[in-house]
Amino acid sequence: VEALNQPAAAIDFPDRAFALYYLATANRAVGHQSLSQAIARLDRYASRTPGGFAATVCVMLVDPASGELTYVTCGHPAPLIVDPAGTTRFLPLTGHRPLGAGASATPLTATLGIGEVLVLYSDGLVENRHRDLTTGIRQLAAEAGGVPERRRHPRELCARLAQLMTD
């Protein structure tokens, strides 16, 4: 996240570019539309788009100055936070239905502390033929917590986790 209140999103949607554009546009119209309304509109779009049914999304608005996070999850795995000591915690899920299936979610807020790293990931990273979703999520948290703090720069952490989870 590069600027105040810019959306960060992990999205499993055949038309990711449109979805991210839509969410970014909706974010610029704060006051005209809430995050819940944006998700409802994206849900309607997904229900009419070939391949859009059952797409998952996690949208996170981050205020870098305060560390405040406002987010929604729709069928998507829970966001992961890693603190400087390597302790991990998952944020609560906000919605259970994916896009196109009547997705709705009430945004939740959390705070990202100094030195903490937010990890958004797809179920495809943690789940495969040999590893179920729950086991994969636990493994991701263990791997993320085991990465030395000096190697937790977001790009390096993402690359490292992708390598560890796909080996």
Coordinates of N, CA and C in Angstrom, one line a residue:
V1 N 0.9 -1.2 0.0 CA 0.0 0.0 0.0 C 0.9 1.2 0.0
E2 N 0.7 2.1 -1.0 CA 1.6 3.2 -1.1 C 1.1 4.5 -0.6
A3 N -0.2 4.6 -0.5 CA -0.7 5.9 -0.1 C -1.9 5.7 0.9
L4 N -2.2 6.8 1.6 CA -3.3 6.8 2.5 C -4.6 6.3 1.9
N5 N -5.3 5.4 2.5 CA -6.6 4.9 2.1 C -6.6 4.3 0.7
Q6 N -5.5 3.8 0.2 CA -5.5 3.1 -1.1 C -5.8 1.6 -0.8
P7 N -6.7 1.1 -1.7 CA -7.1 -0.3 -1.4 C -6.0 -1.3 -1.8
A8 N -5.8 -2.3 -0.9 CA -5.0 -3.4 -1.1 C -6.0 -4.6 -1.3
A9 N -5.9 -5.4 -2.3 CA -6.9 -6.4 -2.5 C -6.2 -7.7 -2.9
A10 N -6.7 -8.8 -2.3 CA -6.4 -10.1 -2.8 C -7.7 -10.6 -3.4
I11 N -7.6 -10.9 -4.7 CA -8.9 -11.3 -5.3 C -8.7 -12.4 -6.3
D12 N -9.6 -13.4 -6.2 CA -9.6 -14.5 -7.1 C -10.8 -14.4 -8.0
F13 N -10.6 -13.7 -9.1 CA -11.7 -13.3 -10.0 C -11.1 -13.4 -11.4
P14 N -11.9 -13.9 -12.4 CA -11.4 -14.0 -13.7 C -11.0 -12.7 -14.4
D15 N -11.7 -11.6 -14.0 CA -11.4 -10.3 -14.5 C -10.9 -9.4 -13.4
R16 N -9.7 -9.8 -12.9 CA -9.0 -9.1 -11.8 C -8.9 -7.6 -12.1
A17 N -8.4 -7.3 -13.3 CA -8.2 -5.9 -13.6 C -9.4 -5.1 -13.5
F18 N -10.5 -5.6 -13.9 CA -11.8 -4.8 -13.8 C -12.1 -4.7 -12.3
A19 N -12.1 -5.8 -11.6 CA -12.4 -5.7 -10.1 C -11.6 -4.7 -9.4
L20 N -10.3 -4.8 -9.6 CA -9.4 -3.8 -8.9 C -9.6 -2.4 -9.3
Y21 N -9.9 -2.2 -10.6 CA -10.2 -0.8 -11.1 C -11.5 -0.4 -10.4
Y22 N -12.5 -1.2 -10.4 CA -13.8 -0.9 -9.8 C -13.6 -0.5 -8.3
L23 N -12.9 -1.3 -7.6 CA -12.7 -1.1 -6.2 C -11.9 0.2 -5.9
A24 N -10.9 0.5 -6.8 CA -10.1 1.7 -6.6 C -11.0 2.9 -6.9
T25 N -11.8 2.8 -8.0 CA -12.7 3.9 -8.3 C -13.7 4.1 -7.2
A26 N -14.2 3.1 -6.7 CA -15.2 3.2 -5.6 C -14.5 3.8 -4.4
N27 N -13.3 3.5 -4.2 CA -12.6 4.1 -3.0 C -12.4 5.6 -3.2
R28 N -12.2 6.1 -4.4 CA -12.0 7.5 -4.6 C -13.3 8.2 -4.4
A29 N -14.4 7.5 -4.4 CA -15.8 8.1 -4.2 C -16.2 7.9 -2.8
V30 N -15.3 7.8 -1.8 CA -15.7 7.7 -0.4 C -16.7 8.8 -0.1
G31 N -17.8 8.5 0.6 CA -18.8 9.4 0.9 C -20.0 9.2 -0.1
H32 N -19.7 8.7 -1.3 CA -20.7 8.3 -2.2 C -21.1 6.9 -2.1
Q33 N -20.1 6.1 -1.6 CA -20.3 4.7 -1.6 C -19.5 4.1 -0.5
S34 N -20.0 3.2 0.3 CA -19.2 2.6 1.4 C -18.6 1.3 0.8
L35 N -17.7 0.8 1.6 CA -17.0 -0.5 1.2 C -18.1 -1.6 1.0
S36 N -19.1 -1.6 1.9 CA -20.1 -2.6 1.8 C -20.9 -2.5 0.5
Q37 N -21.2 -1.2 0.1 CA -21.9 -1.0 -1.1 C -21.0 -1.4 -2.3
A38 N -19.7 -1.1 -2.3 CA -18.8 -1.5 -3.4 C -18.8 -3.0 -3.5
I39 N -18.8 -3.8 -2.4 CA -18.8 -5.2 -2.5 C -20.1 -5.7 -3.1
A40 N -21.2 -5.1 -2.6 CA -22.5 -5.5 -3.2 C -22.6 -5.3 -4.7
R41 N -22.1 -4.2 -5.2 CA -22.1 -3.9 -6.6 C -21.1 -4.9 -7.3
L42 N -20.0 -5.2 -6.7 CA -19.1 -6.2 -7.3 C -19.7 -7.6 -7.3
D43 N -20.5 -7.9 -6.3 CA -21.2 -9.2 -6.2 C -22.2 -9.3 -7.4
R44 N -22.9 -8.2 -7.6 CA -23.9 -8.2 -8.7 C -23.2 -8.4 -10.1
Y45 N -22.0 -7.7 -10.2 CA -21.3 -7.8 -11.5 C -20.8 -9.3 -11.6
A46 N -20.3 -9.9 -10.6 CA -19.8 -11.2 -10.7 C -20.9 -12.2 -11.0
S47 N -22.1 -12.0 -10.5 CA -23.2 -12.9 -10.8 C -23.6 -12.8 -12.3
R48 N -23.2 -11.8 -13.0 CA -23.6 -11.6 -14.5 C -22.4 -11.9 -15.4
T49 N -21.2 -12.2 -14.8 CA -20.0 -12.3 -15.6 C -19.6 -13.8 -15.7
P50 N -19.4 -14.3 -16.9 CA -19.0 -15.7 -17.0 C -17.7 -15.9 -16.2
G51 N -17.7 -16.9 -15.4 CA -16.5 -17.2 -14.6 C -16.5 -16.4 -13.3
G52 N -17.4 -15.5 -13.1 CA -17.4 -14.6 -11.9 C -18.0 -15.3 -10.7
F53 N -18.9 -16.2 -10.9 CA -19.6 -16.9 -9.7 C -18.6 -17.6 -8.8
A54 N -18.7 -17.3 -7.6 CA -17.8 -18.0 -6.5 C -16.4 -17.4 -6.5
A55 N -16.2 -16.3 -7.1 CA -14.9 -15.6 -6.9 C -14.8 -15.1 -5.5
T56 N -13.6 -15.1 -5.0 CA -13.4 -14.6 -3.6 C -12.7 -13.3 -3.6
V57 N -12.8 -12.5 -2.5 CA -12.2 -11.2 -2.4 C -11.9 -10.8 -1.0
C58 N -10.8 -10.2 -0.8 CA -10.4 -9.5 0.5 C -10.0 -8.1 0.1
V59 N -10.7 -7.1 0.6 CA -10.3 -5.7 0.3 C -9.9 -5.0 1.6
M60 N -8.8 -4.4 1.6 CA -8.2 -3.8 2.8 C -7.9 -2.3 2.5
L61 N -8.5 -1.4 3.3 CA -8.1 0.0 3.2 C -7.1 0.2 4.4
V62 N -6.0 0.8 4.1 CA -4.9 0.9 5.1 C -4.6 2.4 5.2
D63 N -4.6 2.9 6.4 CA -4.1 4.2 6.7 C -2.7 4.1 7.3
P64 N -1.7 4.4 6.5 CA -0.3 4.2 6.9 C 0.0 5.0 8.1
A65 N -0.6 6.2 8.3 CA -0.2 7.1 9.4 C -0.6 6.5 10.7
S66 N -1.8 5.9 10.8 CA -2.3 5.4 12.1 C -2.2 3.9 12.2
G67 N -2.0 3.2 11.0 CA -2.0 1.7 11.0 C -3.4 1.1 11.0
E68 N -4.5 2.0 10.9 CA -5.8 1.5 10.9 C -6.2 0.8 9.6
L69 N -6.8 -0.4 9.8 CA -7.2 -1.2 8.6 C -8.7 -1.3 8.6
T70 N -9.3 -1.1 7.5 CA -10.7 -1.3 7.3 C -10.8 -2.3 6.2
Y71 N -11.5 -3.4 6.5 CA -11.5 -4.5 5.5 C -12.8 -5.3 5.4
V72 N -12.9 -6.0 4.3 CA -14.0 -7.0 4.1 C -13.4 -8.3 3.5
T73 N -13.9 -9.4 3.8 CA -13.6 -10.7 3.2 C -14.9 -11.3 2.7
C74 N -14.9 -11.8 1.5 CA -16.0 -12.5 1.0 C -15.5 -13.9 0.4
G75 N -15.7 -14.9 1.2 CA -15.2 -16.2 0.7 C -13.7 -16.4 0.7
H76 N -13.0 -15.4 1.1 CA -11.5 -15.4 1.0 C -10.9 -15.7 2.3
P77 N -9.7 -16.4 2.3 CA -9.1 -16.7 3.6 C -8.8 -15.4 4.4
A78 N -8.7 -15.6 5.7 CA -8.4 -14.5 6.6 C -7.1 -13.8 6.4
P79 N -7.0 -12.5 6.5 CA -5.7 -11.8 6.4 C -4.8 -12.2 7.6
L80 N -3.6 -12.3 7.4 CA -2.6 -12.7 8.4 C -1.7 -11.5 8.7
I81 N -1.4 -11.3 10.0 CA -0.5 -10.3 10.5 C 0.6 -11.0 11.2
V82 N 1.9 -10.5 10.9 CA 3.1 -11.1 11.5 C 3.7 -9.9 12.3
D83 N 3.9 -10.1 13.6 CA 4.6 -9.0 14.4 C 6.1 -9.1 14.3
P84 N 6.8 -8.2 14.9 CA 8.3 -8.2 14.8 C 8.9 -9.4 15.4
A85 N 8.3 -10.0 16.4 CA 8.8 -11.2 17.1 C 8.5 -12.5 16.3
G86 N 7.7 -12.4 15.2 CA 7.4 -13.6 14.5 C 6.0 -14.2 14.9
T87 N 5.4 -13.6 15.8 CA 4.1 -14.1 16.3 C 3.0 -13.7 15.2
T88 N 2.2 -14.7 14.9 CA 1.2 -14.5 13.8 C -0.2 -14.5 14.4
R89 N -1.1 -13.7 13.7 CA -2.5 -13.7 14.1 C -3.3 -13.5 12.9
F90 N -4.5 -14.1 12.8 CA -5.4 -13.9 11.7 C -6.5 -12.9 12.1
L91 N -6.8 -12.0 11.2 CA -8.0 -11.1 11.4 C -9.3 -11.9 11.2
P92 N -10.3 -11.5 12.0 CA -11.6 -12.2 11.8 C -12.2 -12.0 10.4
L93 N -12.8 -13.0 9.9 CA -13.5 -12.9 8.6 C -14.7 -12.0 8.7
T94 N -15.1 -11.4 7.7 CA -16.3 -10.5 7.7 C -17.5 -11.0 7.0
G95 N -17.3 -11.9 6.1 CA -18.4 -12.4 5.3 C -18.1 -13.8 4.8
H96 N -19.1 -14.6 4.6 CA -18.8 -16.0 4.3 C -19.1 -16.4 2.8
R97 N -19.8 -15.6 2.1 CA -20.2 -16.0 0.7 C -19.2 -15.3 -0.3
P98 N -18.9 -16.0 -1.3 CA -18.0 -15.4 -2.3 C -18.9 -14.6 -3.3
L99 N -18.2 -13.9 -4.2 CA -18.9 -13.0 -5.1 C -19.8 -13.8 -6.0
G100 N -20.9 -13.2 -6.4 CA -21.8 -13.8 -7.3 C -22.8 -14.7 -6.6
A101 N -22.6 -14.9 -5.3 CA -23.5 -15.8 -4.5 C -24.2 -15.0 -3.4
G102 N -24.3 -13.8 -3.6 CA -25.0 -12.9 -2.6 C -24.0 -12.5 -1.6
A103 N -22.8 -12.2 -2.0 CA -21.7 -11.7 -1.0 C -22.1 -10.5 -0.4
S104 N -21.9 -10.4 0.9 CA -22.1 -9.2 1.7 C -21.2 -9.3 2.9
A105 N -20.8 -8.2 3.3 CA -19.9 -8.2 4.5 C -20.0 -6.8 5.1
T106 N -20.0 -6.8 6.4 CA -19.9 -5.6 7.2 C -18.4 -5.4 7.4
P107 N -17.8 -4.2 7.0 CA -16.4 -4.0 7.2 C -16.0 -4.0 8.7
L108 N -14.9 -4.6 9.0 CA -14.3 -4.6 10.3 C -13.1 -3.7 10.3
T109 N -12.6 -3.3 11.5 CA -11.4 -2.5 11.6 C -10.5 -3.2 12.5
A110 N -9.2 -3.0 12.3 CA -8.1 -3.5 13.1 C -7.0 -2.5 13.0
T111 N -6.0 -2.7 13.8 CA -4.8 -1.8 13.8 C -3.6 -2.6 13.5
L112 N -2.8 -2.1 12.6 CA -1.5 -2.7 12.3 C -0.4 -2.0 13.1
G113 N 0.3 -2.7 14.0 CA 1.2 -2.0 14.8 C 2.6 -1.8 14.1
I114 N 3.4 -1.0 14.7 CA 4.7 -0.7 14.2 C 5.5 -2.0 14.0
G115 N 6.0 -2.1 12.8 CA 6.8 -3.3 12.5 C 6.0 -4.5 12.1
E116 N 4.7 -4.5 12.2 CA 3.9 -5.6 11.8 C 3.7 -5.6 10.3
V117 N 3.6 -6.8 9.7 CA 3.4 -7.0 8.3 C 2.1 -7.7 8.1
L118 N 1.3 -7.1 7.1 CA 0.0 -7.7 6.7 C 0.3 -8.6 5.5
V119 N -0.3 -9.8 5.6 CA -0.1 -10.8 4.5 C -1.5 -11.2 3.9
L120 N -1.8 -10.8 2.7 CA -3.0 -11.2 2.0 C -2.5 -12.3 1.0
Y121 N -3.3 -13.4 0.9 CA -2.9 -14.5 0.1 C -4.1 -15.2 -0.4
S122 N -4.0 -16.0 -1.4 CA -5.1 -16.7 -2.0 C -5.2 -18.2 -1.5
D123 N -6.3 -18.7 -1.6 CA -6.4 -20.1 -1.2 C -5.6 -21.0 -2.1
G124 N -5.3 -20.6 -3.3 CA -4.5 -21.4 -4.2 C -3.1 -21.5 -3.7
L125 N -2.6 -20.6 -2.9 CA -1.3 -20.7 -2.4 C -1.2 -21.7 -1.3
V126 N -2.2 -21.8 -0.5 CA -2.2 -22.7 0.7 C -2.8 -24.0 0.5
E127 N -3.6 -24.2 -0.5 CA -4.4 -25.5 -0.7 C -3.9 -26.1 -2.0
N128 N -3.8 -27.4 -2.0 CA -3.5 -28.2 -3.2 C -3.9 -29.6 -3.0
R129 N -3.6 -30.5 -4.0 CA -4.0 -31.9 -3.9 C -3.5 -32.6 -2.6
H130 N -2.4 -32.1 -2.1 CA -1.7 -32.8 -1.0 C -1.9 -32.1 0.3
R131 N -2.6 -30.9 0.3 CA -2.7 -30.1 1.5 C -4.0 -29.5 1.6
D132 N -4.8 -29.8 2.6 CA -6.1 -29.1 2.7 C -6.0 -27.7 3.1
L133 N -7.1 -26.9 3.0 CA -7.0 -25.5 3.3 C -6.6 -25.2 4.7
T134 N -7.2 -25.8 5.7 CA -6.8 -25.5 7.1 C -5.3 -25.8 7.3
T135 N -4.9 -26.9 6.9 CA -3.4 -27.3 7.1 C -2.5 -26.3 6.4
G136 N -2.9 -25.9 5.2 CA -2.1 -24.9 4.4 C -2.1 -23.5 5.1
I137 N -3.2 -23.1 5.6 CA -3.2 -21.8 6.3 C -2.4 -21.9 7.6
R138 N -2.4 -23.0 8.3 CA -1.5 -23.1 9.5 C -0.1 -23.1 9.0
Q139 N 0.2 -23.8 8.0 CA 1.6 -23.8 7.5 C 2.1 -22.4 7.0
L140 N 1.2 -21.7 6.4 CA 1.6 -20.3 5.9 C 1.9 -19.5 7.2
A141 N 1.1 -19.5 8.2 CA 1.3 -18.8 9.4 C 2.7 -19.2 10.0
A142 N 3.0 -20.5 10.1 CA 4.2 -20.9 10.7 C 5.4 -20.5 9.8
E143 N 5.3 -20.6 8.5 CA 6.4 -20.1 7.6 C 6.6 -18.6 7.8
A144 N 5.5 -17.8 7.8 CA 5.6 -16.4 7.9 C 6.2 -16.0 9.2
G145 N 5.8 -16.6 10.3 CA 6.4 -16.3 11.6 C 7.9 -16.7 11.7
G146 N 8.3 -17.7 10.9 CA 9.7 -18.2 10.9 C 10.6 -17.4 10.1
V147 N 10.1 -16.5 9.2 CA 11.0 -15.7 8.4 C 11.7 -14.6 9.3
P148 N 13.0 -14.5 9.3 CA 13.6 -13.6 10.2 C 13.1 -12.1 9.9
E149 N 13.0 -11.3 11.0 CA 12.5 -10.0 10.8 C 13.2 -9.2 9.8
R150 N 14.5 -9.3 9.6 CA 15.3 -8.6 8.7 C 14.9 -9.0 7.2
R151 N 14.2 -10.1 7.1 CA 13.8 -10.6 5.7 C 12.3 -10.4 5.5
R152 N 11.6 -9.6 6.3 CA 10.2 -9.4 6.2 C 9.8 -8.1 5.4
H153 N 10.7 -7.6 4.6 CA 10.2 -6.5 3.7 C 9.1 -7.2 2.9
P154 N 8.0 -6.4 2.6 CA 6.9 -7.1 1.9 C 7.2 -7.8 0.7
R155 N 8.0 -7.3 -0.2 CA 8.3 -8.0 -1.5 C 9.1 -9.3 -1.2
E156 N 10.1 -9.2 -0.3 CA 10.9 -10.3 0.0 C 10.1 -11.4 0.7
L157 N 9.2 -11.0 1.6 CA 8.4 -11.9 2.4 C 7.4 -12.6 1.4
C158 N 6.8 -11.9 0.5 CA 5.9 -12.5 -0.5 C 6.6 -13.6 -1.3
A159 N 7.8 -13.2 -1.8 CA 8.6 -14.1 -2.6 C 9.0 -15.4 -1.8
R160 N 9.4 -15.1 -0.6 CA 9.8 -16.3 0.3 C 8.7 -17.2 0.6
L161 N 7.5 -16.6 0.9 CA 6.3 -17.4 1.3 C 5.9 -18.2 0.1
A162 N 5.9 -17.6 -1.1 CA 5.5 -18.3 -2.3 C 6.4 -19.5 -2.6
Q163 N 7.7 -19.2 -2.4 CA 8.7 -20.3 -2.6 C 8.4 -21.5 -1.6
L164 N 8.3 -21.1 -0.3 CA 8.1 -22.1 0.8 C 6.8 -22.9 0.6
M165 N 5.8 -22.2 0.2 CA 4.5 -22.9 0.1 C 4.3 -23.7 -1.2
T166 N 5.1 -23.5 -2.2 CA 5.0 -24.2 -3.4 C 6.1 -25.3 -3.6
D167 N 7.1 -25.3 -2.7 CA 8.1 -26.4 -2.8 C 7.6 -27.7 -2.4

